[in-house]
Structures are given as C-alpha cells and as structure tokens.
Short mmCIF file of C-alpha atoms in Angstrom, two decimals:
data_model
loop_
_atom_site.label_atom_id
_atom_site.label_comp_id
_atom_site.label_asym_id
_atom_site.label_seq_id
_atom_site.Cartn_x
_atom_site.Cartn_y
_atom_site.Cartn_z
CA MET A 1 65.99 129.95 -173.71
CA SER A 2 68.05 132.82 -175.02
CA VAL A 3 71.06 130.67 -175.97
CA LEU A 4 69.33 127.33 -176.60
CA PRO A 5 69.09 127.69 -180.43
CA TYR A 6 72.78 128.56 -180.65
CA LEU A 7 73.67 125.53 -178.57
CA VAL A 8 71.52 123.33 -180.78
CA ALA A 9 73.31 124.69 -183.84
CA GLY A 10 76.66 123.92 -182.20
CA TRP A 11 75.49 120.42 -181.31
CA ILE A 12 74.39 119.73 -184.89
CA PHE A 13 77.75 120.91 -186.19
CA LEU A 14 79.72 118.81 -183.70
CA ILE A 15 77.70 115.64 -184.26
CA GLY A 16 78.08 116.14 -188.02
CA CYS A 17 81.86 116.47 -187.61
CA TYR A 18 81.91 113.33 -185.48
CA GLY A 19 80.05 111.46 -188.21
CA LEU A 20 82.40 112.79 -190.89
CA ALA A 21 85.49 111.68 -188.97
CA THR A 22 84.25 108.23 -188.04
CA SER A 23 82.39 107.40 -191.24
CA ARG A 24 83.21 104.10 -192.94
CA ASN A 25 81.42 104.96 -196.15
CA LEU A 26 81.97 108.08 -198.23
CA ILE A 27 78.27 108.34 -199.09
CA HIS A 28 77.50 108.38 -195.39
CA ALA A 29 80.19 111.05 -194.97
CA VAL A 30 78.47 113.24 -197.54
CA GLY A 31 75.23 112.81 -195.61
CA CYS A 32 77.04 113.93 -192.44
CA LEU A 33 78.32 116.98 -194.28
CA ALA A 34 74.70 117.82 -195.13
CA VAL A 35 74.01 117.66 -191.37
CA CYS A 36 76.90 120.08 -190.75
CA GLN A 37 75.44 122.46 -193.31
CA ALA A 38 72.11 122.36 -191.49
CA SER A 39 73.78 123.77 -188.37
CA THR A 40 74.64 126.99 -190.22
CA TYR A 41 71.02 127.43 -191.24
CA VAL A 42 69.85 127.02 -187.67
CA LEU A 43 72.47 129.47 -186.38
CA LEU A 44 71.71 132.15 -188.99
CA LEU A 45 67.95 131.99 -188.56
CA ALA A 46 68.28 131.96 -184.78
CA VAL A 47 70.33 135.15 -184.93
CA GLY A 48 67.67 136.80 -187.07
CA TYR A 49 64.67 135.80 -184.96
CA ARG A 50 62.73 138.38 -183.03
CA ASP A 51 60.16 137.75 -180.31
CA GLY A 52 56.65 138.39 -181.60
CA GLY A 53 58.03 139.09 -185.05
CA THR A 54 56.35 137.89 -188.21
CA ALA A 55 57.68 136.91 -191.62
CA PRO A 56 59.18 139.83 -193.59
CA VAL A 57 56.53 139.65 -196.32
CA PHE A 58 54.34 142.70 -196.79
CA SER A 59 51.88 141.40 -199.36
CA ASP A 60 49.28 141.00 -196.63
CA LEU A 61 50.77 143.11 -193.87
CA LYS A 62 50.68 146.85 -193.49
CA PRO A 63 54.26 148.08 -193.09
CA GLY A 64 55.01 149.23 -189.57
CA THR A 65 52.12 147.48 -187.86
CA ARG A 66 54.14 144.53 -186.57
CA PRO A 67 57.82 143.84 -186.01
CA VAL A 68 59.33 141.50 -188.57
CA VAL A 69 62.22 139.07 -188.24
CA ASP A 70 65.53 139.85 -189.92
CA PRO A 71 65.21 139.25 -193.68
CA VAL A 72 68.95 139.46 -194.41
CA VAL A 73 69.87 136.20 -192.69
CA GLN A 74 66.89 134.52 -194.31
CA ALA A 75 68.15 135.54 -197.75
CA LEU A 76 71.60 134.17 -196.92
CA THR A 77 70.16 130.88 -195.70
CA LEU A 78 67.76 130.54 -198.59
CA THR A 79 70.40 130.63 -201.30
CA ASP A 80 72.67 128.43 -199.24
CA VAL A 81 70.10 125.66 -198.91
CA VAL A 82 69.79 125.24 -202.67
CA VAL A 83 73.45 125.82 -203.46
CA GLY A 84 74.46 123.43 -200.67
CA ALA A 85 72.38 120.70 -202.31
CA THR A 86 74.18 121.11 -205.62
CA VAL A 87 77.53 121.00 -203.87
CA THR A 88 76.35 117.78 -202.19
CA ALA A 89 75.61 116.51 -205.69
CA LEU A 90 79.14 117.34 -206.80
CA LEU A 91 80.60 115.48 -203.83
CA LEU A 92 78.39 112.48 -204.52
CA ALA A 93 79.55 112.49 -208.13
CA LEU A 94 83.12 112.34 -206.83
CA VAL A 95 82.17 109.43 -204.57
CA VAL A 96 80.59 107.59 -207.50
CA GLN A 97 83.81 108.07 -209.44
CA VAL A 98 85.88 106.82 -206.52
CA GLY A 99 83.64 103.77 -206.32
CA LYS A 100 84.11 103.13 -210.03
CA ARG A 101 87.88 103.45 -209.99
CA HIS A 102 88.66 101.65 -206.75
CA GLY A 103 85.68 99.36 -206.17
CA THR A 104 85.19 100.63 -202.61
CA VAL A 105 83.92 103.74 -200.87
CA ASP A 106 85.38 102.98 -197.46
CA PRO A 107 87.90 105.73 -196.68
CA ASP A 108 90.12 103.35 -194.67
CA GLU A 109 90.40 100.90 -197.56
CA LEU A 110 91.05 103.78 -199.90
CA SER A 111 94.03 104.98 -197.90
CA GLU A 112 95.38 101.40 -197.84
CA LEU A 113 95.14 101.36 -201.61
CA ARG A 114 97.15 104.53 -201.88
CA GLY A 115 99.87 103.34 -199.52
CA MET B 1 50.74 134.06 -177.83
CA ARG B 2 54.43 134.38 -177.12
CA PRO B 3 54.75 131.36 -174.79
CA VAL B 4 53.04 129.23 -177.44
CA ALA B 5 55.55 130.35 -180.06
CA ASP B 6 58.41 129.64 -177.66
CA VAL B 7 57.16 126.14 -176.92
CA LEU B 8 56.86 125.45 -180.64
CA ILE B 9 60.39 126.68 -181.25
CA VAL B 10 61.81 124.54 -178.44
CA LEU B 11 59.95 121.50 -179.73
CA ALA B 12 61.15 122.06 -183.29
CA LEU B 13 64.72 122.57 -182.05
CA ALA B 14 64.54 119.31 -180.11
CA LEU B 15 63.22 117.52 -183.18
CA VAL B 16 66.03 118.93 -185.34
CA ALA B 17 68.69 118.00 -182.80
CA ALA B 18 67.31 114.47 -182.44
CA SER B 19 66.95 113.83 -186.15
CA SER B 20 70.39 115.21 -186.99
CA THR B 21 71.90 112.92 -184.35
CA ALA B 22 69.96 110.01 -185.79
CA ALA B 23 71.09 110.92 -189.31
CA VAL B 24 74.73 110.74 -188.24
CA LEU B 25 74.32 107.54 -186.26
CA ALA B 26 72.50 105.74 -189.09
CA ARG B 27 75.60 104.14 -190.59
CA ASP B 28 73.89 102.53 -193.53
CA PRO B 29 73.52 105.18 -196.25
CA VAL B 30 70.10 103.89 -197.33
CA ARG B 31 68.71 104.29 -193.85
CA GLN B 32 70.61 107.55 -193.48
CA SER B 33 68.91 109.04 -196.52
CA THR B 34 65.51 108.30 -194.97
CA VAL B 35 66.57 109.94 -191.72
CA LEU B 36 67.97 112.90 -193.68
CA ALA B 37 64.57 113.33 -195.30
CA LEU B 38 63.13 113.42 -191.78
CA LEU B 39 65.77 115.97 -190.79
CA GLY B 40 64.80 118.06 -193.83
CA LEU B 41 61.18 118.00 -192.74
CA SER B 42 61.97 118.98 -189.16
CA LEU B 43 64.27 121.76 -190.33
CA ALA B 44 61.46 123.04 -192.54
CA LEU B 45 59.18 122.96 -189.51
CA LEU B 46 61.73 124.86 -187.43
CA PHE B 47 62.16 127.50 -190.14
CA ALA B 48 58.41 127.88 -190.39
CA VAL B 49 58.07 128.56 -186.65
CA LEU B 50 61.07 130.92 -186.85
CA GLN B 51 58.99 132.97 -189.31
CA ALA B 52 61.12 132.15 -192.34
CA PRO B 53 58.64 130.74 -194.86
CA ASP B 54 60.99 131.32 -197.79
CA VAL B 55 63.69 129.18 -196.25
CA ALA B 56 61.19 126.58 -195.10
CA LEU B 57 59.94 126.14 -198.67
CA SER B 58 63.40 125.77 -200.02
CA GLN B 59 64.39 123.36 -197.25
CA LEU B 60 61.26 121.31 -197.83
CA ALA B 61 62.00 120.87 -201.53
CA VAL B 62 65.72 120.30 -201.14
CA GLY B 63 66.08 118.51 -197.84
CA SER B 64 63.20 116.11 -198.07
CA ALA B 65 63.35 115.21 -201.75
CA LEU B 66 66.47 116.21 -203.60
CA THR B 67 69.31 115.31 -201.21
CA PRO B 68 67.95 111.89 -200.13
CA LEU B 69 67.15 111.02 -203.73
CA MET B 70 70.70 111.79 -204.86
CA LEU B 71 72.12 109.81 -201.92
CA LEU B 72 69.97 106.81 -202.81
CA LEU B 73 70.96 106.95 -206.47
CA SER B 74 74.67 107.07 -205.55
CA VAL B 75 74.21 104.13 -203.18
CA ARG B 76 72.59 102.16 -205.94
CA LYS B 77 75.36 102.93 -208.39
CA VAL B 78 78.17 102.18 -205.95
CA ARG B 79 76.59 98.95 -204.68
CA ARG B 80 75.96 97.61 -208.13
CA LYS B 81 79.59 98.21 -208.83
CA GLY B 82 80.59 96.65 -205.51
CA LYS B 83 78.63 93.47 -206.20
CA GLU B 84 80.49 92.98 -209.46
CA GLY B 85 83.80 93.39 -207.69
CA GLY B 86 82.96 90.53 -205.33
CA SER B 87 83.86 90.68 -201.67
CA HIS B 88 85.12 93.62 -199.77
CA ARG B 89 84.77 94.84 -196.31
CA ASN B 90 81.63 96.89 -196.29
CA ALA B 91 79.67 93.88 -197.50
CA GLY B 92 77.97 93.77 -194.12
CA ASN B 93 76.42 97.08 -194.94
CA ARG B 94 75.01 95.78 -198.16
CA THR B 95 73.43 92.64 -196.87
CA GLY B 96 71.87 94.54 -194.02
CA SER B 97 69.67 96.38 -196.45
CA THR B 98 68.78 93.85 -199.11
CA ASP B 99 65.14 94.21 -198.22
CA GLN B 100 65.32 97.94 -198.83
CA GLU B 101 67.12 97.36 -202.08
CA GLY B 102 64.44 94.97 -203.15
CA ARG B 103 61.82 97.54 -202.49
CA ARG B 104 63.57 100.13 -204.51
CA MET C 1 97.53 107.35 -187.78
CA SER C 2 95.65 104.51 -186.16
CA ARG C 3 91.93 104.65 -185.75
CA ARG C 4 92.25 105.00 -182.00
CA ALA C 5 94.65 107.93 -182.20
CA ARG C 6 92.39 109.59 -184.71
CA LEU C 7 89.43 109.31 -182.36
CA TRP C 8 91.49 110.89 -179.58
CA VAL C 9 92.44 113.82 -181.80
CA LEU C 10 88.80 114.14 -182.80
CA ALA C 11 87.67 114.11 -179.17
CA VAL C 12 90.17 116.82 -178.16
CA GLY C 13 89.31 118.99 -181.15
CA GLY C 14 85.59 118.49 -180.71
CA LEU C 15 85.76 119.30 -177.01
CA GLY C 16 87.76 122.46 -177.67
CA LEU C 17 85.36 123.52 -180.38
CA ALA C 18 82.40 122.81 -178.10
CA VAL C 19 83.85 125.03 -175.36
CA LEU C 20 84.54 127.84 -177.85
CA LEU C 21 81.07 127.56 -179.39
CA PHE C 22 79.49 127.67 -175.95
CA ALA C 23 81.51 130.74 -174.99
CA ALA C 24 80.63 132.40 -178.29
CA SER C 25 76.92 131.73 -177.95
CA LEU C 26 76.93 133.46 -174.55
CA GLU C 27 78.30 136.58 -176.25
CA LEU C 28 75.88 136.55 -179.18
CA PRO C 29 72.88 138.88 -179.02
CA GLY C 30 70.17 136.95 -177.19
CA PHE C 31 67.74 134.84 -179.15
CA GLY C 32 64.62 136.82 -180.06
CA GLY C 33 66.17 140.21 -179.32
CA ASP C 34 64.98 143.48 -180.80
CA TRP C 35 68.27 144.66 -182.21
CA HIS C 36 68.45 143.96 -185.95
CA PRO C 37 70.05 146.99 -187.59
CA TYR C 38 70.54 145.36 -190.98
CA GLY C 39 67.07 143.85 -190.97
CA VAL C 40 65.42 147.21 -190.31
CA ARG C 41 67.36 148.86 -193.12
CA ALA C 42 66.66 146.01 -195.52
CA VAL C 43 62.93 146.31 -194.85
CA GLU C 44 63.03 150.06 -195.51
CA ALA C 45 64.96 149.63 -198.75
CA ALA C 46 62.66 146.88 -199.97
CA LEU C 47 59.54 148.94 -199.31
CA ALA C 48 61.13 151.93 -201.06
CA ARG C 49 61.57 149.75 -204.12
CA HIS C 50 58.03 148.35 -204.02
CA THR C 51 59.04 144.76 -203.31
CA SER C 52 56.68 143.22 -200.80
CA ASN C 53 58.74 140.08 -200.10
CA VAL C 54 61.77 141.55 -198.37
CA VAL C 55 63.74 138.32 -198.66
CA ALA C 56 63.43 138.46 -202.45
CA ALA C 57 64.44 142.11 -202.37
CA VAL C 58 67.57 141.26 -200.38
CA ASN C 59 68.43 138.39 -202.70
CA PHE C 60 67.80 140.01 -206.06
CA ASP C 61 68.27 143.70 -205.38
CA GLN C 62 70.23 144.68 -202.30
CA ARG C 63 72.54 141.69 -202.36
CA ALA C 64 72.15 140.75 -206.02
CA PHE C 65 75.89 140.48 -206.50
CA ASP C 66 76.10 137.91 -203.72
CA THR C 67 73.35 135.92 -205.41
CA LEU C 68 75.36 136.03 -208.63
CA GLY C 69 78.16 134.31 -206.75
CA GLU C 70 75.81 131.72 -205.27
CA GLU C 71 74.32 131.10 -208.67
CA SER C 72 77.75 130.61 -210.17
CA ILE C 73 78.53 128.01 -207.50
CA LEU C 74 75.34 126.24 -208.49
CA PHE C 75 76.28 126.43 -212.15
CA CYS C 76 79.80 125.16 -211.58
CA ALA C 77 78.62 122.36 -209.30
CA ALA C 78 76.14 121.20 -211.94
CA LEU C 79 78.83 121.43 -214.60
CA GLY C 80 81.31 119.47 -212.50
CA THR C 81 78.74 116.77 -211.74
CA VAL C 82 77.89 116.37 -215.42
CA VAL C 83 81.57 116.07 -216.31
CA LEU C 84 82.29 113.59 -213.51
CA LEU C 85 79.28 111.41 -214.25
CA ARG C 86 79.47 111.41 -218.02
CA GLN C 87 79.54 108.09 -219.86
CA THR C 88 83.15 107.01 -220.34
CA SER C 89 84.48 104.90 -223.19
CA ASP C 90 84.57 101.72 -221.08
CA GLU C 91 80.90 102.01 -220.23
CA HIS C 92 77.80 101.57 -222.28
CA ARG C 93 74.11 102.12 -221.85
CA VAL C 94 71.50 99.49 -221.21
CA ARG C 95 68.04 100.49 -222.16
CA PRO C 96 65.82 100.21 -219.07
CA GLU C 97 62.90 97.85 -219.35
CA PRO C 98 59.40 99.25 -219.32
CA ALA C 99 58.17 98.94 -215.77
CA ARG C 100 54.86 97.95 -214.27
CA VAL C 101 53.48 100.47 -211.81
CA ALA C 102 50.65 99.80 -209.39
CA PRO C 103 47.59 101.63 -210.73
CA PRO C 104 46.92 103.73 -207.59
CA VAL C 105 50.54 104.95 -207.61
CA ARG C 106 50.29 105.79 -211.28
CA ARG C 107 46.98 107.63 -210.87
CA TYR C 108 48.18 109.57 -207.85
CA ALA C 109 51.50 110.53 -209.42
CA LEU C 110 49.89 111.54 -212.69
CA VAL C 111 47.42 113.78 -210.85
CA ALA C 112 50.12 115.21 -208.60
CA LEU C 113 52.52 115.96 -211.46
CA PRO C 114 50.68 118.85 -213.17
CA VAL C 115 49.56 120.27 -209.84
CA THR C 116 53.09 120.23 -208.43
CA LEU C 117 54.47 121.68 -211.64
CA LEU C 118 51.93 124.49 -211.51
CA ILE C 119 52.68 125.19 -207.85
CA GLY C 120 56.38 125.31 -208.67
CA LEU C 121 55.81 127.82 -211.45
CA TYR C 122 53.55 129.85 -209.16
CA ILE C 123 56.23 129.92 -206.48
CA VAL C 124 58.77 131.15 -209.04
CA ALA C 125 56.48 133.78 -210.49
CA HIS C 126 55.36 135.23 -207.16
CA GLY C 127 58.80 135.34 -205.65
CA GLN C 128 58.78 139.08 -205.11
CA LEU C 129 55.28 139.09 -203.58
CA SER C 130 54.90 136.07 -201.32
CA PRO C 131 57.28 133.53 -199.83
CA GLY C 132 58.98 131.77 -202.69
CA GLY C 133 61.15 132.64 -205.62
CA GLY C 134 63.47 131.21 -208.19
CA PHE C 135 65.50 129.07 -205.83
CA GLN C 136 62.59 127.29 -204.15
CA GLY C 137 60.28 127.16 -207.15
CA GLY C 138 63.04 125.89 -209.40
CA VAL C 139 63.61 122.88 -207.18
CA VAL C 140 59.88 122.19 -206.98
CA VAL C 141 59.52 122.34 -210.77
CA ALA C 142 62.49 120.04 -211.28
CA THR C 143 61.31 117.44 -208.77
CA ALA C 144 57.77 117.65 -210.14
CA LEU C 145 59.01 116.45 -213.53
CA HIS C 146 60.48 113.39 -211.84
CA LEU C 147 57.04 112.31 -210.66
CA LEU C 148 56.74 110.94 -214.18
CA TYR C 149 59.44 108.44 -213.26
CA ILE C 150 57.33 107.27 -210.32
CA ALA C 151 54.14 107.26 -212.38
CA VAL C 152 55.40 105.54 -215.54
CA ASP C 153 59.07 104.62 -215.93
CA TYR C 154 62.47 105.90 -216.86
CA ARG C 155 61.84 105.87 -220.59
CA ALA C 156 58.84 108.15 -220.21
CA LEU C 157 60.94 110.53 -218.16
CA GLU C 158 63.65 110.53 -220.79
CA ARG C 159 61.14 111.47 -223.44
CA ILE C 160 60.16 114.71 -221.71
CA ARG C 161 63.70 115.45 -220.64
CA PRO C 162 66.08 116.19 -223.49
CA ILE C 163 69.21 116.79 -221.44
CA GLY C 164 70.88 119.04 -223.99
CA LEU C 165 67.97 121.44 -223.88
CA TYR C 166 68.01 121.64 -220.08
CA ALA C 167 71.76 122.11 -220.03
CA MET C 168 71.35 125.00 -222.43
CA ALA C 169 68.55 126.45 -220.32
CA ASP C 170 70.86 126.23 -217.31
CA ALA C 171 73.51 128.23 -219.11
CA ALA C 172 70.90 130.65 -220.47
CA GLY C 173 69.64 131.34 -216.94
CA GLU C 174 73.14 132.15 -215.75
CA ALA C 175 73.77 134.30 -218.83
CA ALA C 176 70.48 136.15 -218.37
CA TYR C 177 71.47 137.04 -214.82
CA LEU C 178 74.85 138.36 -215.97
CA LEU C 179 73.32 140.37 -218.81
CA LEU C 180 70.58 141.82 -216.60
CA GLY C 181 73.35 142.97 -214.32
CA ALA C 182 75.08 144.63 -217.26
CA ALA C 183 71.86 146.56 -217.94
CA GLY C 184 72.76 148.64 -214.90
CA LEU C 185 76.09 149.53 -216.47
CA ILE C 186 74.39 150.57 -219.71
CA ALA C 187 71.96 152.74 -217.78
CA GLY C 188 74.97 154.52 -216.28
CA THR C 189 74.85 153.20 -212.70
CA ALA C 190 76.39 150.19 -211.03
CA TYR C 191 76.45 146.54 -212.04
CA LEU C 192 73.20 144.79 -211.02
CA ALA C 193 71.62 148.09 -209.97
CA ASN C 194 67.83 148.13 -210.03
CA VAL C 195 67.30 150.33 -213.10
CA LEU C 196 63.75 149.45 -214.15
CA PRO C 197 60.70 151.40 -212.92
CA TYR C 198 59.57 149.97 -209.58
CA GLY C 199 55.91 149.52 -210.59
CA THR C 200 52.90 149.32 -208.29
CA PHE C 201 53.45 147.80 -204.85
CA ASN C 202 52.20 144.22 -204.48
CA THR C 203 51.63 143.43 -208.17
CA LEU C 204 53.45 140.89 -210.33
CA ALA C 205 55.40 143.59 -212.18
CA SER C 206 56.60 145.39 -209.04
CA GLY C 207 60.16 145.60 -207.85
CA GLY C 208 62.02 146.66 -211.01
CA THR C 209 64.60 144.04 -211.98
CA VAL C 210 63.68 141.75 -209.07
CA PRO C 211 61.12 139.63 -211.00
CA LEU C 212 63.44 139.32 -213.99
CA LEU C 213 66.46 138.21 -211.96
CA ASN C 214 64.14 135.93 -210.01
CA ALA C 215 62.92 134.32 -213.25
CA ALA C 216 66.50 133.89 -214.50
CA VAL C 217 67.39 132.12 -211.25
CA GLY C 218 64.24 130.01 -211.49
CA VAL C 219 65.18 128.82 -214.99
CA GLU C 220 68.72 128.10 -213.91
CA VAL C 221 67.85 126.23 -210.73
CA ALA C 222 65.09 124.17 -212.36
CA SER C 223 67.19 123.09 -215.32
CA GLY C 224 70.31 122.69 -213.19
CA VAL C 225 68.53 120.32 -210.82
CA VAL C 226 67.02 118.39 -213.75
CA VAL C 227 70.49 117.98 -215.27
CA LEU C 228 71.97 116.94 -211.91
CA LEU C 229 69.31 114.33 -211.28
CA ALA C 230 69.61 113.13 -214.86
CA SER C 231 73.32 112.48 -214.39
CA PHE C 232 72.67 110.44 -211.26
CA LEU C 233 69.71 108.58 -212.75
CA ASP C 234 71.68 107.71 -215.87
CA GLN C 235 74.47 106.34 -213.73
CA ALA C 236 72.14 104.38 -211.50
CA VAL C 237 69.77 103.06 -214.14
CA GLU C 238 71.35 102.98 -217.57
CA ILE C 239 75.13 103.10 -217.62
CA VAL C 240 76.98 99.83 -216.96
CA ASP C 241 80.55 98.69 -217.43
CA ALA C 242 81.63 97.28 -220.78
CA ASP C 243 83.69 94.56 -219.08
CA ASP C 244 80.69 93.61 -217.00
CA PRO C 245 79.85 90.00 -217.95
CA ASP C 246 76.16 90.84 -217.73
CA SER C 247 76.41 93.56 -220.29
CA SER C 248 74.79 91.45 -222.99
CA GLY C 249 71.86 90.81 -220.68
CA ARG C 250 69.05 93.24 -220.62
CA ASN C 251 69.61 94.26 -217.06
CA SER C 252 72.71 93.69 -215.01
CA ASP C 253 70.90 93.46 -211.69
CA GLN C 254 69.13 90.28 -212.61
CA ASP C 255 72.20 88.21 -213.27
CA ASN C 256 73.96 89.61 -210.28
CA SER C 257 71.46 88.27 -207.85
CA GLY C 258 71.59 84.82 -209.46
CA ARG C 259 75.34 84.57 -209.33
CA PRO C 260 77.07 82.88 -206.40
CA ARG C 261 77.59 85.53 -203.85
CA ALA C 262 80.71 86.49 -202.03
CA PRO C 263 81.55 84.16 -199.12
CA ASP C 264 81.24 86.88 -196.50
CA ASN C 265 77.51 87.17 -197.02
CA SER C 266 76.60 83.67 -198.13
CA ASP C 267 74.49 83.12 -195.07
CA GLN C 268 72.08 85.69 -196.38
CA PRO C 269 69.33 84.60 -198.74
CA PRO C 270 69.86 85.87 -202.27
CA ALA C 271 68.40 89.26 -202.94
CA PRO C 272 64.94 89.20 -204.43
CA ASP C 273 64.98 89.56 -208.18
CA THR C 274 63.93 93.09 -208.83
CA SER C 275 65.22 93.48 -212.33
CA GLY C 276 61.83 93.68 -213.99
CA ARG C 277 61.23 97.00 -212.36
CA THR C 278 63.37 100.04 -212.69
CA PRO C 279 64.06 101.44 -209.27
CA THR C 280 61.74 104.03 -207.95
CA PRO C 281 62.98 106.68 -205.60
CA HIS C 282 61.28 105.72 -202.40
CA ASN C 283 60.28 109.17 -201.31
CA PRO C 284 58.03 111.27 -203.46
CA PRO C 285 58.73 114.96 -203.16
CA GLU C 286 57.09 116.05 -199.97
CA GLU C 287 56.16 119.45 -201.27
CA LYS C 288 53.33 117.82 -203.09
CA PRO C 289 49.99 119.43 -202.40
CA THR C 290 47.26 117.55 -200.52
#
C-alpha cells in the first residue's frame, strides 16, 4: 500500500508517453499529454497525504484537534490543474493551425510533407 | 475508519489508472475526449478521498468540462477542414465517428 | 527513423524510466506518513495570518510569487491562443443559424445557468475560508456562461460575451495582481508581502491581501477561459475559408455532406445533415448542482 500511489502515478506517466509517441493524430497526442499531466497531480497529492488526516481547512475545524494533510502540495497541484488546461488550449490552437496550413494532423504525414 | 479510507483510495487509484489507460488507447479524438472527461471525474474523486477538496473542485471544472470541450471543438475544426481537402489517410478515423458528429 | 525502430527506442526508454521510477518510489517517504515539515509550517503560518483555508494561504500569501508565475503562464497561454486562432485575411465569418433546442434541455440549462454562475462566484469569494478560490471558481463561472450555448444557441452566447471586454478583464486581473504585489513595496516590505490587517479569523475579510489576490485571480481565470473558449468556438462554428466553395452558402457543413465523398470512405453512408443545428458540446459542465 505504501508505494501503490507512486506506482500508479508512474504508470499514468508511462502510458501517456506511450500514447504521445505512437499517436497518429495531433489532437489525440494533446489528449495524451493531458494524461501525462495527471500523473504529476497524483504523485504530488500522494506525497502530501497523511493517514487519518483531514483537509487543511480550518473554517469548521479547531486547529490542533486533528492532523491535516500537507497543504503545500495541494496548492502546487491546484494552480497546475488550471494552468495546465490553458497550456493544453495553446497546444490545441497550434494543432488547429497545423491542420489549416497542411490539411492533416497526422504527425507521420506532416514529416513527409517537410521532407 | 482508516481501512475504509484506504479501500476508497485504492479503488479511486484503480479507477484513475484504468481510465487514463483507456484515454490513451482511445485513438479517435472524439471518443478520447469522452474518456478524458471520465478521467477528470475519477481524478476528482481520487483527490476528494485524498482530502484535497480544493484540487478536486478545480479538477472537476477543468478535467470534466473544459479540456474535453476544447478537444471536441478542435476536432470539429480540423475535420471540417479535412473534408474540404478531400482524401487523406486518417479518413478512417473520421468515418468511424460520423454518428457522433451527427449528434454534435 | 522507421516506425518500428521508433517503437524499439520507445520501449527501451520506457522500460528504463519504469525501473528508475520504481526505484525512486521505494525511496520516497511512505504513502500516508506523518512527516510533513513544510505542511506543518504552512498550517502555522496560515493560522497566524487568520486564513482558514490553508491552501489559499499558501497560494496567495506564502507562495504568492509562485502564483504570479503560474498566472502569467495562464495569461500568456490565453494570449498565444487568441493570436493563433484569430481570423486571418483568407477566412471569413459565417453567421450561425438560429438553432432549435429541445424544450427540456432549454429549461434545464436555463435553470442551471444562474445557479452555476452563483456557485462559481461563491467559490471565488470564499476562497480563503472554504475549499475553492479564484482558480476553481473562475473556471466554473466561465463554463457556466457557456450553458447559454446549450440552452439557446451561439448567437445568444455572443450577445452576452463581448470578447474585447473579457480580454480587457483578463489583462486587468493580471495587472491587479502585479499592482497588489507592489503595495508591499510601497509599505516598505517585500514584493507581494501581506501588508493589510489580517482581520477576524473565518470571516470574508480575513487574511489580509489573500481575498484581494484571490479575486484578481478569479477575474483573470474566468475571463481568460471565456476568451479561450471563444477563440475555439469561433473557429469551430463561425470562421470558414474564403476559397471554400461553400462560403456563399449559409453553412458549410450542409454542402459538404451532400458532395461526393472521397473514395476511401465511399462505402459509408453520407453523414446525416446536421447543418440546421449549431453543434452543442456534448458534455455539460459536470460541476452543475443537483
């Protein structure tokens, strides 16, 4: 149990990389990159988890009565989720442009075009 | 209480691993965006059981609505363009999902 | 490199990475352990500054400079998307047709819209008290506005969404964050220092600059996401090529499906004619209440 979440994070990263490398469609590749991003969230939150801990929100919790999970990694993940989505948008905009200019979004065909 | 929490975490981890694998293996981007929405939901579930409600909220909004929506819109734009261009190799992808396109 | 060789390189690299990741995860502190030195200190600092949501305190107080960086990435990504997806000279706009929406969908979406919008604003406003904040609430607010697209059609959405205004709001949010940071310099301490009085614990005005920075981020994220989605929607719905033979038609999709199709997919029946209806994103935002 104590390493399972880390292994899951590694698995998500590796499967995302596999999808990125074998993708035949750039839009699909961007989706795979989103999967890769998800692995970092899982890893960070797994590092910050604490057995029996509760959320680090003290609006309805008296400080010191219960252990809380690590808020620092949560803050890192939280901003990354939203910022990652906008970066995905930027990549998709690039893909749309590629599709407009070359009429295809298959990376193999694109490299043929260049050569 | 602790064993219950552990079981929930293991279940959520399994769900995340399965849906991320499915998201990569779904080669058609339209189907992939649906699976990515599912992945967003299961990630939100995992974050909720990992006691990170802030992140779960943000993942719920982004992963299950925003990212799939943008993927679908790009697919629509690129395919419309592709149809005009006539035949090229990933046509098999397109015809596979005409029913989904019709629904959209 | 051939496809086969590439797969071999991928397999070797992936295997090596897998071994390294496995070795690394054995050395990491065990899952669920008690040792969180930074977490403990962050909780103490947040409570000292009367911010009950420690995550918000970390984001907008203790690590506010890091958030400035994240926010700038967001800003630049939105800017880049708008530039990449702008209408070029060889493209022109086709006005989308008014669409017919099934009455139950319309009713449900019109009820859900104000509720979702309100929840989004609530999440932004209570960022320093309960789970939520500018990042999450901003996305909820932005997606809530797009329920109008599901409920009515694209023209209705365009009416409530003057892009220029949202683009300005995006920039104003970023600028507000920068200027609030400069307030620390004026007060004689560091950039982005928490200089305001901390207020009463667990009230809306607690936490010093945290609610203000949170609101600035909320404005920026909400308008940034609206602008992003607008760029994609414009591309997908309105903008078509000038050299497109269908450009004189009212909707390019219609003529496309009637045209003889490419030989490689001629065995397929022609796509159903969907031109009367502007496309609807198939998944409504799941953060909807109910």
